[in-house]
C-alpha cells in the first residue's frame, strides 16, 4: 500500500485536491482525515465512494494526536485492502509537519493566501516532496509566478504543481508524482522529518488561569525590551 | 526558460472513443482559436497542453515540444512556467501598487533588464481604455485595466513561451491589440473563445465536439475579408455603447454608415 501524507493550512483545498487525485488513480484509495474540532469531510469522501476514517484531536495538540495515530491509520489501510492511503491534516501552527522520512509528503497551499505566504510556512512546506498550489485560476499569472518562486525559495527540491480543485486541471501531474510514493506495511520505527513542538506545561494539563504563578513546565518567555528579539 | 518554436498536438480520441486523426503543429508567433459549445472539452485540450500529455491522459493525446516528446523531468521541470494562463476570472489579490507589483514580479525573475517595468506599464496603459498610474493599487484597477496589465505583463515580463487565454471580454481592453502584442513576443497563443472576432482573427481554429477535436480550420481568405466588415459591426456596437454611456443620442445615421462600409467614420 502506497502511503502519502497531505497537509496544508485550513481551507487551502486539501480535500478537493485529494478527490481530484482519486479520479486520476487506478486502484483503491482510502483517506484518514485528521482534524481538530469538527470535520465535514466524511460525507464528502463517502459520497465519492472513498473509504474514510476521521480522527478529531479535541483537547489534544492536533499534531501530537496525528503522530500518535498515524501508525494505526496504516494498519487500518492494510486491513481494508487499500492500494493508496492518504492522511490529510491541517498544519495548524505552521510549525508542525506531518511528513515522514521515506513517505511521500504533499503540502497544499492556495494562491489566494498571498504571494508571501510560502515564506511563512515552516517545515510542512520546506520538507514536502510535492507542493500543490490551488486556486491559481482566480489570481493573475504574475502572482502565480511570484507565488511559485517564493515556494522555490523555501523548498529547492519539491515538485511544484498547480492544481485546479474544481476542474481537476493539474491533478493528473500529481497522480504521476505519486508513482514515486513508497509502499509500506507498517510505520513502526519510521521517523518524522521534523520534531513536534515542545508542549509539557501547566496549560497542557488544563490550566486556564493567566499569570506567572500558574505557569509551570516547559515554556519560553518573550522579551518586551526595546531591542528584544520578537521571534525565537 | 527553454525556447519553444513549435508545439505538436497528436490526436487521441473523443468521449465516444472515436479517433481524432490529428497531427497539428502550432508555431511561435501564431494564434489558434479553440471553439466549441460549453462543456465540449475545450479546457481538456488546454489542460493536455499544460501537462504536455504523453498519450497518458484521458484523451490519449500526445503533445510534442519542438518535435520531441517530453520526459517526466521536462514535465515537472518547468515549475508550471511553460504555460501562462489568462482568464476572465483572474484578479489581482496582492495589496501593492502597480509599480511595487511589477518590481516584485521582476525580482522573482531575477530580471536585471533596465526599463522592463516602465515598458510593461506603458504597454498596459496603451491597451487599457482608461489610464492608470504606477501608484494605483493593483487591487483597485478596473476589470479592463487589470486585464491590460495582466496581458502586458504576460507578453513582456513572464517568460512562458505558451499562453492559454480563456475568453477575454472587450470591455476596457483592446483584445486584438492584446493578442497582437502576445504574438509579437513570439509566444504560441491559444484562445478559447466564443467571440467571432477573436476566432476569425486567429490563424487557425480548432473546433471541439464531444470531448474531441472535431475539425481544424485554417482561416480562409473569404473569412479574412469578411473580418473587416464584422469588425465594423463590432465598432458600431462600441460606438452605440459609448454614446449611451456619454448621455448622447443614437441616430439612424449611425446604422447607415455600416451599409456604406465607411470605415473612416470610426477612425
PDB file of N, CA and C in Angstrom, chain B residues 53-115:
ATOM      1  N   UNK B  53       0.823  16.292 -22.287  1.00  0.00           N
ATOM      2  CA  UNK B  53       0.303  14.924 -22.289  1.00  0.00           C
ATOM      3  C   UNK B  53       1.162  14.018 -23.170  1.00  0.00           C
ATOM      4  N   UNK B  54       1.427  12.836 -22.692  1.00  0.00           N
ATOM      5  CA  UNK B  54       2.228  11.865 -23.452  1.00  0.00           C
ATOM      6  C   UNK B  54       1.388  10.606 -23.659  1.00  0.00           C
ATOM      7  N   UNK B  55       0.246  10.744 -24.267  1.00  0.00           N
ATOM      8  CA  UNK B  55      -0.675   9.630 -24.546  1.00  0.00           C
ATOM      9  C   UNK B  55      -1.133   8.952 -23.259  1.00  0.00           C
ATOM     10  N   UNK B  56      -1.047   9.689 -22.135  1.00  0.00           N
ATOM     11  CA  UNK B  56      -1.364   9.068 -20.851  1.00  0.00           C
ATOM     12  C   UNK B  56      -2.505   9.782 -20.123  1.00  0.00           C
ATOM     13  N   UNK B  57      -3.122  10.800 -20.750  1.00  0.00           N
ATOM     14  CA  UNK B  57      -4.265  11.477 -20.120  1.00  0.00           C
ATOM     15  C   UNK B  57      -5.552  10.849 -20.679  1.00  0.00           C
ATOM     16  N   UNK B  58      -6.702  11.180 -20.104  1.00  0.00           N
ATOM     17  CA  UNK B  58      -7.950  10.530 -20.548  1.00  0.00           C
ATOM     18  C   UNK B  58      -8.244  10.690 -22.046  1.00  0.00           C
ATOM     19  N   UNK B  59      -7.723  11.731 -22.686  1.00  0.00           N
ATOM     20  CA  UNK B  59      -7.994  11.926 -24.111  1.00  0.00           C
ATOM     21  C   UNK B  59      -7.047  11.120 -24.995  1.00  0.00           C
ATOM     22  N   UNK B  60      -5.977  10.598 -24.418  1.00  0.00           N
ATOM     23  CA  UNK B  60      -4.997   9.838 -25.193  1.00  0.00           C
ATOM     24  C   UNK B  60      -4.157  10.682 -26.139  1.00  0.00           C
ATOM     25  N   UNK B  61      -4.177  12.017 -25.937  1.00  0.00           N
ATOM     26  CA  UNK B  61      -3.407  12.888 -26.829  1.00  0.00           C
ATOM     27  C   UNK B  61      -1.931  12.924 -26.463  1.00  0.00           C
ATOM     28  N   UNK B  62      -1.128  13.273 -27.453  1.00  0.00           N
ATOM     29  CA  UNK B  62       0.300  13.474 -27.200  1.00  0.00           C
ATOM     30  C   UNK B  62       0.672  14.889 -27.593  1.00  0.00           C
ATOM     31  N   UNK B  63       1.526  15.518 -26.794  1.00  0.00           N
ATOM     32  CA  UNK B  63       1.973  16.881 -27.092  1.00  0.00           C
ATOM     33  C   UNK B  63       3.494  16.866 -27.240  1.00  0.00           C
ATOM     34  N   UNK B  64       3.993  17.319 -28.360  1.00  0.00           N
ATOM     35  CA  UNK B  64       5.435  17.392 -28.566  1.00  0.00           C
ATOM     36  C   UNK B  64       5.878  18.852 -28.506  1.00  0.00           C
ATOM     37  N   UNK B  65       7.027  19.077 -27.895  1.00  0.00           N
ATOM     38  CA  UNK B  65       7.602  20.416 -27.873  1.00  0.00           C
ATOM     39  C   UNK B  65       8.827  20.391 -28.769  1.00  0.00           C
ATOM     40  N   UNK B  66       8.912  21.282 -29.732  1.00  0.00           N
ATOM     41  CA  UNK B  66       9.993  21.283 -30.731  1.00  0.00           C
ATOM     42  C   UNK B  66      10.171  19.886 -31.333  1.00  0.00           C
ATOM     43  N   UNK B  67       9.065  19.250 -31.646  1.00  0.00           N
ATOM     44  CA  UNK B  67       9.023  17.932 -32.295  1.00  0.00           C
ATOM     45  C   UNK B  67       9.506  16.774 -31.434  1.00  0.00           C
ATOM     46  N   UNK B  68       9.765  17.028 -30.139  1.00  0.00           N
ATOM     47  CA  UNK B  68      10.271  15.940 -29.298  1.00  0.00           C
ATOM     48  C   UNK B  68       9.290  15.641 -28.171  1.00  0.00           C
ATOM     49  N   UNK B  69       9.138  14.354 -27.825  1.00  0.00           N
ATOM     50  CA  UNK B  69       8.285  14.033 -26.673  1.00  0.00           C
ATOM     51  C   UNK B  69       8.928  14.551 -25.385  1.00  0.00           C
ATOM     52  N   UNK B  70       8.131  14.795 -24.378  1.00  0.00           N
ATOM     53  CA  UNK B  70       8.649  15.305 -23.114  1.00  0.00           C
ATOM     54  C   UNK B  70       8.799  14.151 -22.134  1.00  0.00           C
ATOM     55  N   UNK B  71       9.939  14.073 -21.442  1.00  0.00           N
ATOM     56  CA  UNK B  71      10.036  13.052 -20.393  1.00  0.00           C
ATOM     57  C   UNK B  71       9.553  13.661 -19.075  1.00  0.00           C
ATOM     58  N   UNK B  72       9.473  12.801 -18.043  1.00  0.00           N
ATOM     59  CA  UNK B  72       8.905  13.268 -16.783  1.00  0.00           C
ATOM     60  C   UNK B  72       9.684  14.438 -16.210  1.00  0.00           C
ATOM     61  N   UNK B  73      10.999  14.453 -16.474  1.00  0.00           N
ATOM     62  CA  UNK B  73      11.800  15.539 -15.920  1.00  0.00           C
ATOM     63  C   UNK B  73      11.393  16.871 -16.557  1.00  0.00           C
ATOM     64  N   UNK B  74      11.129  16.825 -17.876  1.00  0.00           N
ATOM     65  CA  UNK B  74      10.652  18.046 -18.544  1.00  0.00           C
ATOM     66  C   UNK B  74       9.310  18.469 -17.977  1.00  0.00           C
ATOM     67  N   UNK B  75       8.437  17.466 -17.804  1.00  0.00           N
ATOM     68  CA  UNK B  75       7.059  17.783 -17.430  1.00  0.00           C
ATOM     69  C   UNK B  75       6.984  18.398 -16.050  1.00  0.00           C
ATOM     70  N   UNK B  76       7.899  17.988 -15.161  1.00  0.00           N
ATOM     71  CA  UNK B  76       7.891  18.573 -13.829  1.00  0.00           C
ATOM     72  C   UNK B  76       8.876  19.731 -13.717  1.00  0.00           C
ATOM     73  N   UNK B  77       9.782  19.812 -14.699  1.00  0.00           N
ATOM     74  CA  UNK B  77      10.926  20.709 -14.551  1.00  0.00           C
ATOM     75  C   UNK B  77      10.611  22.180 -14.692  1.00  0.00           C
ATOM     76  N   UNK B  78       9.443  22.506 -15.233  1.00  0.00           N
ATOM     77  CA  UNK B  78       9.187  23.914 -15.518  1.00  0.00           C
ATOM     78  C   UNK B  78       8.529  24.661 -14.355  1.00  0.00           C
ATOM     79  N   UNK B  79       8.218  23.968 -13.262  1.00  0.00           N
ATOM     80  CA  UNK B  79       7.510  24.604 -12.147  1.00  0.00           C
ATOM     81  C   UNK B  79       6.249  25.308 -12.622  1.00  0.00           C
ATOM     82  N   UNK B  80       5.598  24.740 -13.618  1.00  0.00           N
ATOM     83  CA  UNK B  80       4.364  25.350 -14.119  1.00  0.00           C
ATOM     84  C   UNK B  80       4.601  26.624 -14.905  1.00  0.00           C
ATOM     85  N   UNK B  81       5.837  26.829 -15.380  1.00  0.00           N
ATOM     86  CA  UNK B  81       6.121  28.093 -16.057  1.00  0.00           C
ATOM     87  C   UNK B  81       6.121  27.983 -17.579  1.00  0.00           C
ATOM     88  N   UNK B  82       5.923  26.766 -18.095  1.00  0.00           N
ATOM     89  CA  UNK B  82       5.915  26.588 -19.545  1.00  0.00           C
ATOM     90  C   UNK B  82       4.714  27.311 -20.146  1.00  0.00           C
ATOM     91  N   UNK B  83       3.616  27.270 -19.395  1.00  0.00           N
ATOM     92  CA  UNK B  83       2.361  27.800 -19.896  1.00  0.00           C
ATOM     93  C   UNK B  83       1.862  28.923 -18.999  1.00  0.00           C
ATOM     94  N   UNK B  84       1.604  30.077 -19.596  1.00  0.00           N
ATOM     95  CA  UNK B  84       0.974  31.165 -18.848  1.00  0.00           C
ATOM     96  C   UNK B  84      -0.509  31.145 -19.177  1.00  0.00           C
ATOM     97  N   UNK B  85      -1.354  31.457 -18.204  1.00  0.00           N
ATOM     98  CA  UNK B  85      -2.785  31.443 -18.462  1.00  0.00           C
ATOM     99  C   UNK B  85      -3.404  32.792 -18.135  1.00  0.00           C
ATOM    100  N   UNK B  86      -4.380  33.150 -18.931  1.00  0.00           N
ATOM    101  CA  UNK B  86      -5.106  34.398 -18.704  1.00  0.00           C
ATOM    102  C   UNK B  86      -6.580  34.071 -18.791  1.00  0.00           C
ATOM    103  N   UNK B  87      -7.353  34.470 -17.795  1.00  0.00           N
ATOM    104  CA  UNK B  87      -8.785  34.242 -17.939  1.00  0.00           C
ATOM    105  C   UNK B  87      -9.576  35.369 -17.337  1.00  0.00           C
ATOM    106  N   UNK B  88     -10.829  35.400 -17.680  1.00  0.00           N
ATOM    107  CA  UNK B  88     -11.745  36.433 -17.250  1.00  0.00           C
ATOM    108  C   UNK B  88     -11.923  36.410 -15.726  1.00  0.00           C
ATOM    109  N   UNK B  89     -11.713  35.238 -15.120  1.00  0.00           N
ATOM    110  CA  UNK B  89     -11.949  35.103 -13.671  1.00  0.00           C
ATOM    111  C   UNK B  89     -10.789  35.588 -12.823  1.00  0.00           C
ATOM    112  N   UNK B  90      -9.682  35.969 -13.482  1.00  0.00           N
ATOM    113  CA  UNK B  90      -8.492  36.273 -12.686  1.00  0.00           C
ATOM    114  C   UNK B  90      -8.536  37.672 -12.095  1.00  0.00           C
ATOM    115  N   UNK B  91      -8.010  37.784 -10.896  1.00  0.00           N
ATOM    116  CA  UNK B  91      -7.931  39.074 -10.219  1.00  0.00           C
ATOM    117  C   UNK B  91      -6.562  39.248  -9.599  1.00  0.00           C
ATOM    118  N   UNK B  92      -6.196  40.506  -9.350  1.00  0.00           N
ATOM    119  CA  UNK B  92      -5.020  40.766  -8.527  1.00  0.00           C
ATOM    120  C   UNK B  92      -5.460  40.705  -7.074  1.00  0.00           C
ATOM    121  N   UNK B  93      -4.707  40.006  -6.243  1.00  0.00           N
ATOM    122  CA  UNK B  93      -5.093  39.914  -4.834  1.00  0.00           C
ATOM    123  C   UNK B  93      -4.032  40.503  -3.907  1.00  0.00           C
ATOM    124  N   UNK B  94      -2.891  40.895  -4.474  1.00  0.00           N
ATOM    125  CA  UNK B  94      -1.805  41.413  -3.648  1.00  0.00           C
ATOM    126  C   UNK B  94      -2.002  42.902  -3.381  1.00  0.00           C
ATOM    127  N   UNK B  95      -1.783  43.299  -2.124  1.00  0.00           N
ATOM    128  CA  UNK B  95      -2.015  44.687  -1.747  1.00  0.00           C
ATOM    129  C   UNK B  95      -0.767  45.525  -2.032  1.00  0.00           C
ATOM    130  N   UNK B  96      -0.502  45.802  -3.301  1.00  0.00           N
ATOM    131  CA  UNK B  96       0.669  46.587  -3.692  1.00  0.00           C
ATOM    132  C   UNK B  96       0.261  47.554  -4.804  1.00  0.00           C
ATOM    133  N   UNK B  97       1.084  48.587  -5.006  1.00  0.00           N
ATOM    134  CA  UNK B  97       0.826  49.473  -6.143  1.00  0.00           C
ATOM    135  C   UNK B  97       1.325  48.785  -7.411  1.00  0.00           C
ATOM    136  N   UNK B  98       0.897  49.314  -8.568  1.00  0.00           N
ATOM    137  CA  UNK B  98       1.311  48.744  -9.849  1.00  0.00           C
ATOM    138  C   UNK B  98       2.840  48.685  -9.928  1.00  0.00           C
ATOM    139  N   UNK B  99       3.495  49.790  -9.530  1.00  0.00           N
ATOM    140  CA  UNK B  99       4.956  49.852  -9.572  1.00  0.00           C
ATOM    141  C   UNK B  99       5.601  48.797  -8.683  1.00  0.00           C
ATOM    142  N   UNK B 100       5.124  48.707  -7.441  1.00  0.00           N
ATOM    143  CA  UNK B 100       5.684  47.717  -6.500  1.00  0.00           C
ATOM    144  C   UNK B 100       5.439  46.296  -6.999  1.00  0.00           C
ATOM    145  N   UNK B 101       4.245  46.111  -7.551  1.00  0.00           N
ATOM    146  CA  UNK B 101       3.859  44.792  -8.030  1.00  0.00           C
ATOM    147  C   UNK B 101       4.786  44.342  -9.163  1.00  0.00           C
ATOM    148  N   UNK B 102       5.012  45.229 -10.126  1.00  0.00           N
ATOM    149  CA  UNK B 102       5.881  44.867 -11.259  1.00  0.00           C
ATOM    150  C   UNK B 102       7.316  44.642 -10.778  1.00  0.00           C
ATOM    151  N   UNK B 103       7.741  45.435  -9.787  1.00  0.00           N
ATOM    152  CA  UNK B 103       9.095  45.253  -9.248  1.00  0.00           C
ATOM    153  C   UNK B 103       9.212  43.880  -8.596  1.00  0.00           C
ATOM    154  N   UNK B 104       8.147  43.471  -7.899  1.00  0.00           N
ATOM    155  CA  UNK B 104       8.153  42.163  -7.237  1.00  0.00           C
ATOM    156  C   UNK B 104       8.209  41.043  -8.282  1.00  0.00           C
ATOM    157  N   UNK B 105       7.448  41.190  -9.358  1.00  0.00           N
ATOM    158  CA  UNK B 105       7.461  40.169 -10.398  1.00  0.00           C
ATOM    159  C   UNK B 105       8.833  40.112 -11.075  1.00  0.00           C
ATOM    160  N   UNK B 106       9.412  41.290 -11.315  1.00  0.00           N
ATOM    161  CA  UNK B 106      10.735  41.341 -11.945  1.00  0.00           C
ATOM    162  C   UNK B 106      11.769  40.669 -11.043  1.00  0.00           C
ATOM    163  N   UNK B 107      11.645  40.894  -9.724  1.00  0.00           N
ATOM    164  CA  UNK B 107      12.593  40.298  -8.788  1.00  0.00           C
ATOM    165  C   UNK B 107      12.509  38.776  -8.831  1.00  0.00           C
ATOM    166  N   UNK B 108      11.280  38.244  -8.920  1.00  0.00           N
ATOM    167  CA  UNK B 108      11.118  36.791  -8.926  1.00  0.00           C
ATOM    168  C   UNK B 108      11.739  36.189 -10.181  1.00  0.00           C
ATOM    169  N   UNK B 109      11.884  36.987 -11.215  1.00  0.00           N
ATOM    170  CA  UNK B 109      12.531  36.508 -12.427  1.00  0.00           C
ATOM    171  C   UNK B 109      14.015  36.819 -12.395  1.00  0.00           C
ATOM    172  N   UNK B 110      14.459  37.465 -11.328  1.00  0.00           N
ATOM    173  CA  UNK B 110      15.832  37.958 -11.217  1.00  0.00           C
ATOM    174  C   UNK B 110      16.193  38.761 -12.457  1.00  0.00           C
ATOM    175  N   UNK B 111      15.242  39.563 -12.877  1.00  0.00           N
ATOM    176  CA  UNK B 111      15.450  40.305 -14.119  1.00  0.00           C
ATOM    177  C   UNK B 111      16.256  41.560 -13.859  1.00  0.00           C
ATOM    178  N   UNK B 112      17.304  41.746 -14.639  1.00  0.00           N
ATOM    179  CA  UNK B 112      18.144  42.921 -14.493  1.00  0.00           C
ATOM    180  C   UNK B 112      17.841  43.930 -15.600  1.00  0.00           C
ATOM    181  N   UNK B 113      16.931  43.532 -16.495  1.00  0.00           N
ATOM    182  CA  UNK B 113      16.672  44.392 -17.644  1.00  0.00           C
ATOM    183  C   UNK B 113      16.184  45.765 -17.202  1.00  0.00           C
ATOM    184  N   UNK B 114      16.930  46.781 -17.584  1.00  0.00           N
ATOM    185  CA  UNK B 114      16.512  48.148 -17.282  1.00  0.00           C
ATOM    186  C   UNK B 114      15.267  48.470 -18.080  1.00  0.00           C
ATOM    187  N   UNK B 115      14.401  49.211 -17.489  1.00  0.00           N
ATOM    188  CA  UNK B 115      13.269  49.710 -18.247  1.00  0.00           C
ATOM    189  C   UNK B 115      12.153  48.705 -18.462  1.00  0.00           C
TER     190      UNK B 115
END
